[in-house]
mmCIF file of C-alpha atoms in Angstrom:
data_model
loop_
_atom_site.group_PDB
_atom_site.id
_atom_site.type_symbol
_atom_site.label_atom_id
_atom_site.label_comp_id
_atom_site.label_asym_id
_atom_site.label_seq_id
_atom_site.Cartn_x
_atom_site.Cartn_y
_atom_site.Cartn_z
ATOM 1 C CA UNK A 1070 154.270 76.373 164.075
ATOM 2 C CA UNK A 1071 152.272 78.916 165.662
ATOM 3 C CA UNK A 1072 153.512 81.484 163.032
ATOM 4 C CA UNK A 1073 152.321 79.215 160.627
ATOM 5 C CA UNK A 1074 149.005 78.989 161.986
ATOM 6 C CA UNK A 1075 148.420 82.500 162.592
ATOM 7 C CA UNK A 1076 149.450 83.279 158.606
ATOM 8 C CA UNK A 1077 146.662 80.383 157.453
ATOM 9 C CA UNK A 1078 144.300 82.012 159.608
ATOM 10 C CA UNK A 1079 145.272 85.553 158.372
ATOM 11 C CA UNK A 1080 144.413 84.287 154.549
ATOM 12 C CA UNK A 1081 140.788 82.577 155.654
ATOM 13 C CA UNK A 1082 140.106 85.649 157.005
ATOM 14 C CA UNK A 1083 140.857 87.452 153.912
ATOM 15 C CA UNK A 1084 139.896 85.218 151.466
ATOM 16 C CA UNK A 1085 136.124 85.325 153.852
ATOM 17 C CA UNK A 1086 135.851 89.337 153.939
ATOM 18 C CA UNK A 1087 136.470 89.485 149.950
ATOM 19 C CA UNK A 1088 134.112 86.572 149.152
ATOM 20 C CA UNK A 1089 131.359 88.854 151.342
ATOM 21 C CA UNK A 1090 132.618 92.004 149.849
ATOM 22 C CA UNK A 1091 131.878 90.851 146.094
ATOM 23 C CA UNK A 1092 128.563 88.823 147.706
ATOM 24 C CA UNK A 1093 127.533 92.638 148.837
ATOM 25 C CA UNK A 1094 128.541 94.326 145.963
ATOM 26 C CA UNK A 1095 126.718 91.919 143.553
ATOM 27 C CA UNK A 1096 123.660 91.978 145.613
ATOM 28 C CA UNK A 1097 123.715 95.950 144.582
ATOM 29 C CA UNK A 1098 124.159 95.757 141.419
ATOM 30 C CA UNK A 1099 120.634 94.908 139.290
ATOM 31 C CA UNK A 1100 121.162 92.008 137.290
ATOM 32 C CA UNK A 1101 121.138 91.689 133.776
ATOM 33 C CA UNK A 1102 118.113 90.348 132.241
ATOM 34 C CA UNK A 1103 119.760 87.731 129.217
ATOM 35 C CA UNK A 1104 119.155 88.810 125.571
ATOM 36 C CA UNK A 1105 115.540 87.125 124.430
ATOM 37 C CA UNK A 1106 115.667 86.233 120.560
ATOM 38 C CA UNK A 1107 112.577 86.840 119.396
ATOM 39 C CA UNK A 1108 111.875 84.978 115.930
ATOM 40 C CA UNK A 1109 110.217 86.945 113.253
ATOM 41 C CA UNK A 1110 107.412 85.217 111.406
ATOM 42 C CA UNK A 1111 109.742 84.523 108.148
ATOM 43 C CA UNK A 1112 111.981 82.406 110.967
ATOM 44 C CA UNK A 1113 109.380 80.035 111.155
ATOM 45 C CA UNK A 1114 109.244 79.216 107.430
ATOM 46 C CA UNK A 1115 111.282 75.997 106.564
ATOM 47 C CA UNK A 1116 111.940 74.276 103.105
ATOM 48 C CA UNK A 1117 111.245 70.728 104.774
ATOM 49 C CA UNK A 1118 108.716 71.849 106.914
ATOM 50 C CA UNK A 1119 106.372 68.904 105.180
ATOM 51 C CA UNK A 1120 109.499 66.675 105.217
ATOM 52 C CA UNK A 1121 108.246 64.230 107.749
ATOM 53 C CA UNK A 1122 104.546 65.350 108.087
ATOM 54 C CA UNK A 1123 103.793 65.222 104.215
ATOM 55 C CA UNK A 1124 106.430 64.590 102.228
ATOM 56 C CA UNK A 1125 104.894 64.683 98.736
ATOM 57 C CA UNK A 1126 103.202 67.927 98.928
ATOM 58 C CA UNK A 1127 105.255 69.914 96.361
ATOM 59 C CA UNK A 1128 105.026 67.073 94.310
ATOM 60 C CA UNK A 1129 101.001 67.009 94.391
ATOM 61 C CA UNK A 1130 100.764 70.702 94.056
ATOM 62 C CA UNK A 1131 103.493 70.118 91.245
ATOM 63 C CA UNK A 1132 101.223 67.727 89.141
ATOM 64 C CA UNK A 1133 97.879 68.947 89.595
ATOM 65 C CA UNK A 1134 99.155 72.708 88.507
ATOM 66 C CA UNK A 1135 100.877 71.210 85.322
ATOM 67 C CA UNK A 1136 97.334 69.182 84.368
ATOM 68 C CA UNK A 1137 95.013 72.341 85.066
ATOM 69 C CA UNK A 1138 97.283 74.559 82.884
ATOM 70 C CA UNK A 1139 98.121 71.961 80.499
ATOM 71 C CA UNK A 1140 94.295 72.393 79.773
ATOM 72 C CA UNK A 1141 94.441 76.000 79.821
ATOM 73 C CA UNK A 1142 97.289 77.826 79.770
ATOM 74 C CA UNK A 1143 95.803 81.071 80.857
ATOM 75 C CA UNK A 1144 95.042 79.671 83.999
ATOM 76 C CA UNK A 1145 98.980 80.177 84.450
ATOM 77 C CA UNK A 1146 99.102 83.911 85.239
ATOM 78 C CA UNK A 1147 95.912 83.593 86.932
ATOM 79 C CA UNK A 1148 97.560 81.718 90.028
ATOM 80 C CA UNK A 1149 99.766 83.981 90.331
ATOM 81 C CA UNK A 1150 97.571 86.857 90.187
ATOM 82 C CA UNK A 1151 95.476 84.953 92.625
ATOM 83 C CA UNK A 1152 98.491 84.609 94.865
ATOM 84 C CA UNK A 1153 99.584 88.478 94.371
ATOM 85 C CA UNK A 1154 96.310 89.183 95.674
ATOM 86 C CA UNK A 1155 95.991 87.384 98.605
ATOM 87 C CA UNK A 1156 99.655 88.252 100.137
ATOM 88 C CA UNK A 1157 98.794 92.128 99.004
ATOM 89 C CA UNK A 1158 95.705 91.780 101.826
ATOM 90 C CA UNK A 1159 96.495 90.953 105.395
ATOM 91 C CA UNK A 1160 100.096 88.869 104.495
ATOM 92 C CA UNK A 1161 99.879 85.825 102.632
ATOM 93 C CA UNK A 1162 97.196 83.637 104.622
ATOM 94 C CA UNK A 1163 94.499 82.304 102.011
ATOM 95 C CA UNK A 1164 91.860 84.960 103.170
ATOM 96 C CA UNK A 1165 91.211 85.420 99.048
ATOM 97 C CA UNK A 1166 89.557 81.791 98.835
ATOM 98 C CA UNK A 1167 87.577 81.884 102.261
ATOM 99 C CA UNK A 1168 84.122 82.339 99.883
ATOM 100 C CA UNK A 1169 81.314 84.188 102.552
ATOM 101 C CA UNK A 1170 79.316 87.210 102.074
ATOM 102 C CA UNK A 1171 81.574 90.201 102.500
ATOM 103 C CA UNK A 1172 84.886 88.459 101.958
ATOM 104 C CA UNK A 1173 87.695 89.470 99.300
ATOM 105 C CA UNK A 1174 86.860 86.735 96.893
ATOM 106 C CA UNK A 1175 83.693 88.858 96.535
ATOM 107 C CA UNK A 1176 84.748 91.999 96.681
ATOM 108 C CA UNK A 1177 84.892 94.122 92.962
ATOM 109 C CA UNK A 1178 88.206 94.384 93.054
ATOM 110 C CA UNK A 1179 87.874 90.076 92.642
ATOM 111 C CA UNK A 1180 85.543 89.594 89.998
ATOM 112 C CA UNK A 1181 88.334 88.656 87.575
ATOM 113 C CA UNK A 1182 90.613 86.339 89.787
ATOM 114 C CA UNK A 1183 90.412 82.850 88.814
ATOM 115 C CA UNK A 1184 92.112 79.625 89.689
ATOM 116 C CA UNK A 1185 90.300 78.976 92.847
ATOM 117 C CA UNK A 1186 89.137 75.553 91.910
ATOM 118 C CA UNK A 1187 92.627 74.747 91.068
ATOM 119 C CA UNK A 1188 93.725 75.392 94.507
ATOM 120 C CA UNK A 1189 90.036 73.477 95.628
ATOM 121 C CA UNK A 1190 91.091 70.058 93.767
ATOM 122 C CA UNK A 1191 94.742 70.638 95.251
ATOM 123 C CA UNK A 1192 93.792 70.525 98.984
ATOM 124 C CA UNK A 1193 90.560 67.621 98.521
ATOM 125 C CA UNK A 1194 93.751 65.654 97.453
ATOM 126 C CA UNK A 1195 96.583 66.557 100.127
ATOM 127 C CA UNK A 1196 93.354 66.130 102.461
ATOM 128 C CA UNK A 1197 93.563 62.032 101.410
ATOM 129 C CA UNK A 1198 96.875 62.161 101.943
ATOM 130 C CA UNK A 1199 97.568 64.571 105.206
ATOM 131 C CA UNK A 1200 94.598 65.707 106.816
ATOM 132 C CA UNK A 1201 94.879 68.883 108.045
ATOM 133 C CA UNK A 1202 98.457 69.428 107.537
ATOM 134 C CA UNK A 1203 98.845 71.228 104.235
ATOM 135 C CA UNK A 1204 97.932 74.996 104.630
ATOM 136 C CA UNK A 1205 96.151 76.711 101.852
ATOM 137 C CA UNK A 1206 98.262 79.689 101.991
ATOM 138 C CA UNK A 1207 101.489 77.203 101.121
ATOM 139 C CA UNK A 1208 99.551 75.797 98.640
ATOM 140 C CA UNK A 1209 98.509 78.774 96.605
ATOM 141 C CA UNK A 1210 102.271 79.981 97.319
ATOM 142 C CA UNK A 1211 103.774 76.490 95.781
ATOM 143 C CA UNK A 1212 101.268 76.451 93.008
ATOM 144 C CA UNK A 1213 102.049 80.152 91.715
ATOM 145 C CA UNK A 1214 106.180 79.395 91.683
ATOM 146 C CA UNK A 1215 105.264 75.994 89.597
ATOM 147 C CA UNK A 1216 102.813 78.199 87.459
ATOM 148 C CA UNK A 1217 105.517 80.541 86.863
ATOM 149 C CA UNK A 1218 107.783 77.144 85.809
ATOM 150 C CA UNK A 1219 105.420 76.028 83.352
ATOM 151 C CA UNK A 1220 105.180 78.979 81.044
ATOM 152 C CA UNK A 1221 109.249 79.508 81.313
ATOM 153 C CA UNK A 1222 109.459 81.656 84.152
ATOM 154 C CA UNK A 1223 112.652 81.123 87.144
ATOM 155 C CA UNK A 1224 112.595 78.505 89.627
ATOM 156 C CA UNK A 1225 112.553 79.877 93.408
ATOM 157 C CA UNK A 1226 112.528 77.521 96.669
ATOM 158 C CA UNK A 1227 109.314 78.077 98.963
ATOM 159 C CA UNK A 1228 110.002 77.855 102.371
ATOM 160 C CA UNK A 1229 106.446 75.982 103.951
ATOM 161 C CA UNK A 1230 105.317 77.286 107.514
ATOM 162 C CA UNK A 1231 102.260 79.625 106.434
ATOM 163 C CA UNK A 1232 98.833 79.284 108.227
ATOM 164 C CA UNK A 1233 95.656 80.230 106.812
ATOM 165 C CA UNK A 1234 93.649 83.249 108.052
ATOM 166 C CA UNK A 1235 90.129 83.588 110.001
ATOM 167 C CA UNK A 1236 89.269 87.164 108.527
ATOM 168 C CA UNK A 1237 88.418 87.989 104.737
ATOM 169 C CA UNK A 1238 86.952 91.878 104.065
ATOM 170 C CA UNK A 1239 86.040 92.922 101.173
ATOM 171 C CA UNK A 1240 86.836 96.614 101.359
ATOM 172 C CA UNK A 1241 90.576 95.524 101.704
ATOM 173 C CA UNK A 1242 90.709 93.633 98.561
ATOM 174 C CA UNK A 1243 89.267 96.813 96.890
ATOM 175 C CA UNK A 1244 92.790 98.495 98.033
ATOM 176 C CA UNK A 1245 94.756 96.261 95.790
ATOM 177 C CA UNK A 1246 95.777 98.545 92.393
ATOM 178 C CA UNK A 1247 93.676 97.583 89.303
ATOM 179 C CA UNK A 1248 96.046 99.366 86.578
ATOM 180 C CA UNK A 1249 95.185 102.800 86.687
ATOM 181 C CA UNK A 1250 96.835 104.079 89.730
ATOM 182 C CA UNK A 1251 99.517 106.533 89.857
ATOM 183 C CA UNK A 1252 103.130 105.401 90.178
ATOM 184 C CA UNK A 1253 103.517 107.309 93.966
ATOM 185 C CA UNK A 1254 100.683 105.380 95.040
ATOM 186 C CA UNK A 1255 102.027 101.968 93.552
ATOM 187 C CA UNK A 1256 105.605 102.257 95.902
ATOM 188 C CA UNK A 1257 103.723 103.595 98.698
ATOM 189 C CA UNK A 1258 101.250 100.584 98.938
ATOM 190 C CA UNK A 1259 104.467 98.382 97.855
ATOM 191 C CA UNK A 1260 106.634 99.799 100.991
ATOM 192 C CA UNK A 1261 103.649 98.925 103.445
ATOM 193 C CA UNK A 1262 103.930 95.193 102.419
ATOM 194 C CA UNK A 1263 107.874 95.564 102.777
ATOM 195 C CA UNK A 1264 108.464 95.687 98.927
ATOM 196 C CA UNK A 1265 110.814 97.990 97.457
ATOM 197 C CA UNK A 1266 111.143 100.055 94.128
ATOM 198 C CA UNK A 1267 113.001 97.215 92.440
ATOM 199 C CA UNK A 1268 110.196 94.669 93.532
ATOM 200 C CA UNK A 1269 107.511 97.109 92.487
ATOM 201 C CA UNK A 1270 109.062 96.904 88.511
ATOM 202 C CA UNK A 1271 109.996 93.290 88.607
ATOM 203 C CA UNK A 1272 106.753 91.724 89.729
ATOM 204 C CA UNK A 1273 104.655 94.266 87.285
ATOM 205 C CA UNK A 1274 106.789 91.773 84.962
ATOM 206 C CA UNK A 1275 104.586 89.339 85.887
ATOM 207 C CA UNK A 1276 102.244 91.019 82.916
ATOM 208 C CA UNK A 1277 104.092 89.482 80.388
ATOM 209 C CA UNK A 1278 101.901 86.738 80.338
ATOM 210 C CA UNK A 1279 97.886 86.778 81.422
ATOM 211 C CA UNK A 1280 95.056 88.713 79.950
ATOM 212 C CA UNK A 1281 92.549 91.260 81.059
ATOM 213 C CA UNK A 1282 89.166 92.825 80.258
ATOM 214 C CA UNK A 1283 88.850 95.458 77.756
ATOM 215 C CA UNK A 1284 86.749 97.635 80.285
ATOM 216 C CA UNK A 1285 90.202 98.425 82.097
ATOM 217 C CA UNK A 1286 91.713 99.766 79.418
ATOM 218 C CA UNK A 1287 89.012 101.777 77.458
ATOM 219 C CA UNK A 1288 88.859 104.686 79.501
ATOM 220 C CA UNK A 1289 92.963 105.187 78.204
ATOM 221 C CA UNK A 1290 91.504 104.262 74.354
ATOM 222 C CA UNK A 1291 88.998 107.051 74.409
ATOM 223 C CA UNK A 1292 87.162 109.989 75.915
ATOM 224 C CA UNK A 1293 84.130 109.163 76.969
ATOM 225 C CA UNK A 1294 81.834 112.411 76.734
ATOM 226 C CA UNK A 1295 79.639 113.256 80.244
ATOM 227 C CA UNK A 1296 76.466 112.867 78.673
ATOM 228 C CA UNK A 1297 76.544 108.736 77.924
ATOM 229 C CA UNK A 1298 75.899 109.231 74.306
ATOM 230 C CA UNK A 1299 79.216 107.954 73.002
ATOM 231 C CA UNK A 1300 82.497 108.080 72.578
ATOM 232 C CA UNK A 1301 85.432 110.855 71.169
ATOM 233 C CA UNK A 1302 87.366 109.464 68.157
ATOM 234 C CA UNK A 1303 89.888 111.634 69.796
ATOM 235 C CA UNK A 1304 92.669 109.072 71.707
ATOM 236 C CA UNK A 1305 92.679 110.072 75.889
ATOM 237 C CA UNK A 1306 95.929 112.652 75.651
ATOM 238 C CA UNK A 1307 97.664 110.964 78.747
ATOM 239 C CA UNK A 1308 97.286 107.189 77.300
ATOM 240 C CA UNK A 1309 100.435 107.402 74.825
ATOM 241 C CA UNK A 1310 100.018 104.543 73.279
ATOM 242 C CA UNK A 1311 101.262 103.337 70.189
ATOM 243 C CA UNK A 1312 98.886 104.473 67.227
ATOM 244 C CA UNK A 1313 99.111 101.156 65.656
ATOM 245 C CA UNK A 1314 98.853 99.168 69.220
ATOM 246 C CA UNK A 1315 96.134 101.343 69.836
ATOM 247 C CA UNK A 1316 94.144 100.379 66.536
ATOM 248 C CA UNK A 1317 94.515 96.872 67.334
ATOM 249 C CA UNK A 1318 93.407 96.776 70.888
ATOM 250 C CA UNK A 1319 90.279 98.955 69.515
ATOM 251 C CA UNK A 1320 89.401 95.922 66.759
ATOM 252 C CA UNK A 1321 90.139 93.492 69.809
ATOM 253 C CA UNK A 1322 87.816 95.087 72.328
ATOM 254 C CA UNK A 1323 84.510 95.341 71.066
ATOM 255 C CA UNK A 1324 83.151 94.794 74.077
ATOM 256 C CA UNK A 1325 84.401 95.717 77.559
ATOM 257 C CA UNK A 1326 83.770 91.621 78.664
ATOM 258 C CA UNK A 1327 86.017 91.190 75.887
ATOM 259 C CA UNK A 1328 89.586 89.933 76.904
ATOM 260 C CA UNK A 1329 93.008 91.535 75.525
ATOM 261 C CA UNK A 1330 96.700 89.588 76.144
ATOM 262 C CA UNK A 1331 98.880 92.016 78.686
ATOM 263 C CA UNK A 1332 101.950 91.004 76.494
ATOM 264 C CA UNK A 1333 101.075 92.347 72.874
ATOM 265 C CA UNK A 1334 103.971 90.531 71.451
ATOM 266 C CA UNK A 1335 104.808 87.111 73.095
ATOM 267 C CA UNK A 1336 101.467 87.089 75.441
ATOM 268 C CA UNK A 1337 102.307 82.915 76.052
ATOM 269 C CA UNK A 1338 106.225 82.920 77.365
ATOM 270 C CA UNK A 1339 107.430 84.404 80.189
ATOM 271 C CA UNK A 1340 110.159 87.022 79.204
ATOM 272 C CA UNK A 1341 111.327 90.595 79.536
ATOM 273 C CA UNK A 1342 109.536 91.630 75.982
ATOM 274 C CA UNK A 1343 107.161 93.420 78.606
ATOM 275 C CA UNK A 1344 109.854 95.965 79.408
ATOM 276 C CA UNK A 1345 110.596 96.404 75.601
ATOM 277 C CA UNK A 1346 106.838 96.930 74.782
ATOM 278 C CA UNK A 1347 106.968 99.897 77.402
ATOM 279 C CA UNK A 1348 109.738 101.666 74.979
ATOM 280 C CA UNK A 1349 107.699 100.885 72.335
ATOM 281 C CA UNK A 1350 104.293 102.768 74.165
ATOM 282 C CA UNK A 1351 102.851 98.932 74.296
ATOM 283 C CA UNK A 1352 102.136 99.364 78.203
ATOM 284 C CA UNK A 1353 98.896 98.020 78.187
ATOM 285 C CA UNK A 1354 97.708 99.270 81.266
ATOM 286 C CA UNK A 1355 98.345 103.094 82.717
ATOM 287 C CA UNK A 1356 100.914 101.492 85.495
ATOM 288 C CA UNK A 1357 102.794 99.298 83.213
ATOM 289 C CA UNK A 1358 103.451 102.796 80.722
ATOM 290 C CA UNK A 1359 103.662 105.096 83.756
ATOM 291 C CA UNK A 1360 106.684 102.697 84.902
ATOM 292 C CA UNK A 1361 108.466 103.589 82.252
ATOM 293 C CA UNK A 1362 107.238 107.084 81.977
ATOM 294 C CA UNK A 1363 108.343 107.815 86.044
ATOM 295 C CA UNK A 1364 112.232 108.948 86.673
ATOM 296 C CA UNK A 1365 111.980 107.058 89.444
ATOM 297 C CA UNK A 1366 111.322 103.360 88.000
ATOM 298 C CA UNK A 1367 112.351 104.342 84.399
ATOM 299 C CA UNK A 1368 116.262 103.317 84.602
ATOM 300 C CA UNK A 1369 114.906 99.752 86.417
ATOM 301 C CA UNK A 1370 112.667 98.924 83.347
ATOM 302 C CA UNK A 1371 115.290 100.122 80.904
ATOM 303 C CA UNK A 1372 117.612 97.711 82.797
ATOM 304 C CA UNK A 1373 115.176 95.200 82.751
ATOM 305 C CA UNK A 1374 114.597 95.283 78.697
ATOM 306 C CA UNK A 1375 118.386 95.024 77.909
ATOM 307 C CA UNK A 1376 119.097 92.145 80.878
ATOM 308 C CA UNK A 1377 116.425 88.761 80.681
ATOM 309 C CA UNK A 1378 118.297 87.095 82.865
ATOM 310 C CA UNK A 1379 118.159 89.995 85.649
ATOM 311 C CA UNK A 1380 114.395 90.005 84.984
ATOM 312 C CA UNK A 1381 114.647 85.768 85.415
ATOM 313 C CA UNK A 1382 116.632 86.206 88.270
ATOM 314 C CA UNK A 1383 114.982 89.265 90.289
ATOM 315 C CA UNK A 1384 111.849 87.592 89.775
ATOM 316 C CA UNK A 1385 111.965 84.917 91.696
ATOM 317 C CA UNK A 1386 113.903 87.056 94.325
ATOM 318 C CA UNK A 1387 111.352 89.295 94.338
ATOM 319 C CA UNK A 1388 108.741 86.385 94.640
ATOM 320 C CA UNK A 1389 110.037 84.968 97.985
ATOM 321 C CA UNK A 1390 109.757 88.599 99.404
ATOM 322 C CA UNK A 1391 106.193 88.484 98.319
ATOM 323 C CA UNK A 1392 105.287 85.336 99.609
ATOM 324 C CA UNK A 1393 107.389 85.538 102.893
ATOM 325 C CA UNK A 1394 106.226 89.182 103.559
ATOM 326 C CA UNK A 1395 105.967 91.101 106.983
ATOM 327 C CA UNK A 1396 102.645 90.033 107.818
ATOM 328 C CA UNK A 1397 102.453 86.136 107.928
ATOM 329 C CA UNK A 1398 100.988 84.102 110.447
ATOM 330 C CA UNK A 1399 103.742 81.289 111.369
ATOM 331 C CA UNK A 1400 103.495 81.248 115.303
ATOM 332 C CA UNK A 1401 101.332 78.244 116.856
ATOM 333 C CA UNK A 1402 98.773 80.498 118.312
ATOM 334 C CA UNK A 1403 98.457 82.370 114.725
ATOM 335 C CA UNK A 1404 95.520 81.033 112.392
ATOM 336 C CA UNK A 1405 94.550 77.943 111.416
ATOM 337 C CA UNK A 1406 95.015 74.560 108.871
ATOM 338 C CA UNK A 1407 91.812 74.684 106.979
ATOM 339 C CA UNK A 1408 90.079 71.559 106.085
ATOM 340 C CA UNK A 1409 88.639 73.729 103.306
ATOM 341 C CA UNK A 1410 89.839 76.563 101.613
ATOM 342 C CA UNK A 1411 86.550 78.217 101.485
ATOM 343 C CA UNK A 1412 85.406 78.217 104.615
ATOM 344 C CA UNK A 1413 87.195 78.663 108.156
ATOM 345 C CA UNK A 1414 87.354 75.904 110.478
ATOM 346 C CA UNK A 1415 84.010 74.823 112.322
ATOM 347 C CA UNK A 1416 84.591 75.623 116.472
#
């Protein structure tokens, strides 16, 4: 019995100086601090993130998109032009409506954006229904996907989570390319939004519907000599454009107010006859016949021109990189829910 005793007391004793022994080597040792997950801004985008607080958004946004182009269907690539600009500046956050002195929408750069009363009429109505629910940034995002439906274009889903943002300057709009930059400087401002060379080539695609002013394409139509007096008869040497192309777009643009179609063959569907105008020297602007021109984007438009549904189908890829981009503001603490587009929230 004793024995007995003296063994159970043996193994406390043991089992006590081990238990200390790992208590004093623990206390030693720094702990480990767990693994955080920190959510990027994209995380906090959801497909039903108006499921419960405003469930007939899209379908709002839907209808009063179809009605305003159904009237004009220029107004089409105009939305999406409208939304290209605003996610190029400062993410995609509505700072191209907010309408103040000094803000993008009023910038030089902005003079020819339209569609902002589209997106007005869109939020007075989701107001009715959801009072300061509906961002403006998710509605110019929804709108320019449904725009891009309605003249044939891919469907895409738009995740919802955007807020809209408190600062609008007009020198930052002025950095957005106009169609006369070089190709080096199109992938470098491209990469700093977190788009790549493909989505550089697939959303210039985007110019196969839309129009523009004949003042940004004279100066690849002619010479103009340094004195004011005129014009050469001799075509700018770097413009390569099509001889016959070029004699039309001269009749067209009498003026420079005057507007010319992108697209010089199928200006009102959404296809890949863009690409195939490029082969053709039917580039409209500088960029859209430097693509093609540039080793470095060449074999993608090539690609492109041969493949319409890889156009269809990069598109809308390339369009939820756009609107879901590095710089959105998602977190609670980030922006605001305007109650109108044009203006920032009163304090």
């Amino acid at each position: 019995m004793r024995r007995w005793c003296f063994s159970f007391l043996f193994l406390l004793l043991l089992v006590f100086y081990q238990l200390d022994g790992m208590a004093s080597s623990s206390s030693n040792t720094p702990l480990k601090k767990p693994k955080v997950n920190v959510l990027s801004p994209q995380d906090l985008l959801s497909v039903t993130h108006y499921l419960h607080t405003c469930p007939d958004a899209e379908g709002i946004i839907q209808n009063k998109v179809r009605a305003w182009v159904k009237k004009d269907y220029t107004l089409a690539a105009s939305i999406i032009r409208l939304h290209f600009h605003d996610c190029a500046v400062r993410g995609c956050d509505a700072s191209i409506l907010l309408n103040h002195t000094g803000s993008e929408r009023r910038s030089e750069g902005s003079k020819t954006l339209r569609g902002f009363q589209v997106i007005e009429e869109i939020k007075a109505e989701l107001e009715k229904r959801c009072p300061k629910t509906v961002s403006c940034a998710d509605i110019l995002t929804a709108a320019a996907r449904d725009a891009t439906i309605l003249i044939g274009g891919p469907f895409w889903e738009v995740p919802f989570g955007r807020k809209d943002g408190k600062v609008s300057i007009a020198r930052e709009a002025n950095t957005v390319p106009q169609g006369h930059e070089n190709i080096t400087a199109l992938i470098h401002f491209f990469q700093a939004r977190g788009l790549n060379l493909l989505d550089l080539v697939v959303l210039s695609g985007s110019h196969t519907i839309g129009r523009t002013t004949c003042r940004s394409i004279q100066t690849r139509l002619f010479h103009f000599n340094g004195n004011g007096n005129g014009r050469d008869v001799m075509p700018h040497s770097s413009s390569l454009l099509n001889a016959t192309y070029m004699r039309v777009l001269e009749r067209k643009c009498r003026r420079s107010y005057d507007y010319v179609d992108l697209d010089g063959t199928t200006p009102r569907k959404f296809d890949n006859e863009y690409y195939k105008n490029m082969e053709k020297k039917m580039g409209l602007l500088s960029t859209d016949q430097g693509l093609y021109r540039d080793a470095r984007t060449s074999p993608i438009v090539q690609a492109l021109a041969t493949q319409p549904d890889l156009f269809m189908n990069q598109f809308a890829v390339s369009m939820v990189k756009l609107g879901n981009n590095v710089q959105l503001l998602t977190a609670k603490n980030d922006g605001e829910i305007r109650g109108n587009c044009n203006f920032v929230n009163p304090p």
